[in-house]
């Protein structure tokens, strides 16, 4: 899940006009220009600036198709979009994320882009990423453009002092090696790892794909929760690091994604598993002279993780889908996608955009790791479950929290997940 909720306060001051009041009216009859509304959820200063400047550039170069920029907020957008769709007044072009946009696609609110996409745009993005924005009947409901991956941020100086080789894209650490190095980096004054797992479900489900853990199976379209050896691997490994090896700080388990940073900068932790966007905090907040490095995704049977990209969709009610796609094609041109990715410290989906990022950054600050990680992001089974949010909130979050607090066993965790899943999915 993208970091929008943790950063909601960053856009609190940017008012989002009610979509029912400002939805696209598709002006442009007669000789006047077509006017399309673009709802953007960019929130970081550099990303908002890039969005606004690209819209301004488009409007200068395309007087016949004008884009009205609407600044949205991740906090409130779902309900406001629903109001706009039901009221027939939604924006023409919608920035969202695949997992949540798919719900609107199932309800018929988003246009099928299959016949609108250019060959160039299709070929820029890998098939596995296109699958994340494709419905079971083959409709493409959005163009994926930014991704999040799970990596490890490490104190480079501590790795070098312990003579631990730094892994590379071509030679990543296995989970066993990660655990071994965490033990080696643990001292009486320092833990090898801080696992920030206050909201554990998304990360656990993502990382469990490393061992083939799917958590959901399907009988036709009907899902059911499963918890076997593959699903148990990642939670058990983290639990072992905390309670058996004592190489991971138990107090960090109740922290959010960025909460361990002060301790990391103070040398209390040697490594922080987390999202690729943590690199931004390293650049902006690390003390002068602090040496850090981004390590590639860990390797189990694979390095696969769930891909849940940010997307651009077109409302099914838009009267000008062809013109809307022309703008999307411009907005996500390789040089523009690269700029958007760097503004958000996320992974571009496009191959040429990734090459552009590497050319501009030289791969520094972990951009080489970020760009390469796109090859490991796939559609996970749990992303097809309509009731996932309810299961995560009601069942999985408290169950995982109790397991990581050592209050229940691994067997009890599995029972809770399965039995709770039966209640929710029924």
Tab-separated table of N, CA, C and O in Angstrom, residues 3 44 46 63 82 96 205 226 266 272 286 295 308 360 380 388:
chain	number	residue	atom	x	y	z
A	3	UNK	N	2.184	5.169	0.553
A	3	UNK	CA	2.312	5.862	1.811
A	3	UNK	C	1.388	7.061	1.957
A	3	UNK	O	1.583	7.929	2.767
A	44	UNK	N	3.499	15.446	-2.458
A	44	UNK	CA	4.831	15.973	-2.183
A	44	UNK	C	5.070	17.237	-3.009
A	44	UNK	O	4.599	17.346	-4.143
A	46	UNK	N	7.561	18.467	-4.708
A	46	UNK	CA	8.147	18.294	-6.037
A	46	UNK	C	7.168	17.636	-6.991
A	46	UNK	O	7.118	17.964	-8.183
A	63	UNK	N	-4.272	24.137	-27.358
A	63	UNK	CA	-5.387	25.051	-27.057
A	63	UNK	C	-6.752	24.433	-27.307
A	63	UNK	O	-7.754	24.893	-26.744
A	82	UNK	N	-16.898	8.334	-5.281
A	82	UNK	CA	-18.153	7.594	-5.308
A	82	UNK	C	-19.330	8.550	-5.476
A	82	UNK	O	-20.255	8.294	-6.262
A	96	UNK	N	-5.383	7.486	-9.039
A	96	UNK	CA	-5.743	6.656	-7.885
A	96	UNK	C	-4.719	5.537	-7.773
A	96	UNK	O	-3.595	5.668	-8.263
A	205	UNK	N	1.964	-9.680	3.700
A	205	UNK	CA	1.410	-10.308	2.509
A	205	UNK	C	2.297	-10.064	1.298
A	205	UNK	O	2.470	-10.953	0.454
A	226	UNK	N	-6.031	-19.082	3.072
A	226	UNK	CA	-5.189	-20.263	3.288
A	226	UNK	C	-3.986	-19.850	4.130
A	226	UNK	O	-3.516	-18.710	4.061
A	266	UNK	N	20.748	7.341	15.230
A	266	UNK	CA	21.542	7.342	16.464
A	266	UNK	C	22.361	6.071	16.645
A	266	UNK	O	23.081	5.933	17.636
A	272	UNK	N	16.948	-1.206	8.477
A	272	UNK	CA	15.508	-0.920	8.512
A	272	UNK	C	14.848	-1.503	7.265
A	272	UNK	O	14.993	-0.944	6.180
A	286	UNK	N	18.919	12.578	7.399
A	286	UNK	CA	20.098	11.944	8.002
A	286	UNK	C	21.104	12.996	8.452
A	286	UNK	O	21.299	14.009	7.782
A	295	UNK	N	19.594	-1.613	0.155
A	295	UNK	CA	19.848	-3.002	-0.201
A	295	UNK	C	18.678	-3.541	-1.019
A	295	UNK	O	17.521	-3.178	-0.784
A	308	UNK	N	1.171	-2.715	-6.595
A	308	UNK	CA	-0.080	-1.956	-6.493
A	308	UNK	C	0.198	-0.542	-6.984
A	308	UNK	O	0.415	0.378	-6.199
A	360	UNK	N	19.705	10.470	-15.021
A	360	UNK	CA	19.706	11.733	-14.293
A	360	UNK	C	20.327	11.609	-12.910
A	360	UNK	O	20.882	12.578	-12.389
A	380	UNK	N	-0.712	-10.009	-7.022
A	380	UNK	CA	-0.838	-11.041	-5.996
A	380	UNK	C	-2.286	-11.499	-5.872
A	380	UNK	O	-3.214	-10.731	-6.119
A	388	UNK	N	-10.866	-7.635	0.940
A	388	UNK	CA	-9.541	-7.600	1.558
A	388	UNK	C	-9.447	-6.546	2.654
A	388	UNK	O	-8.915	-6.805	3.734
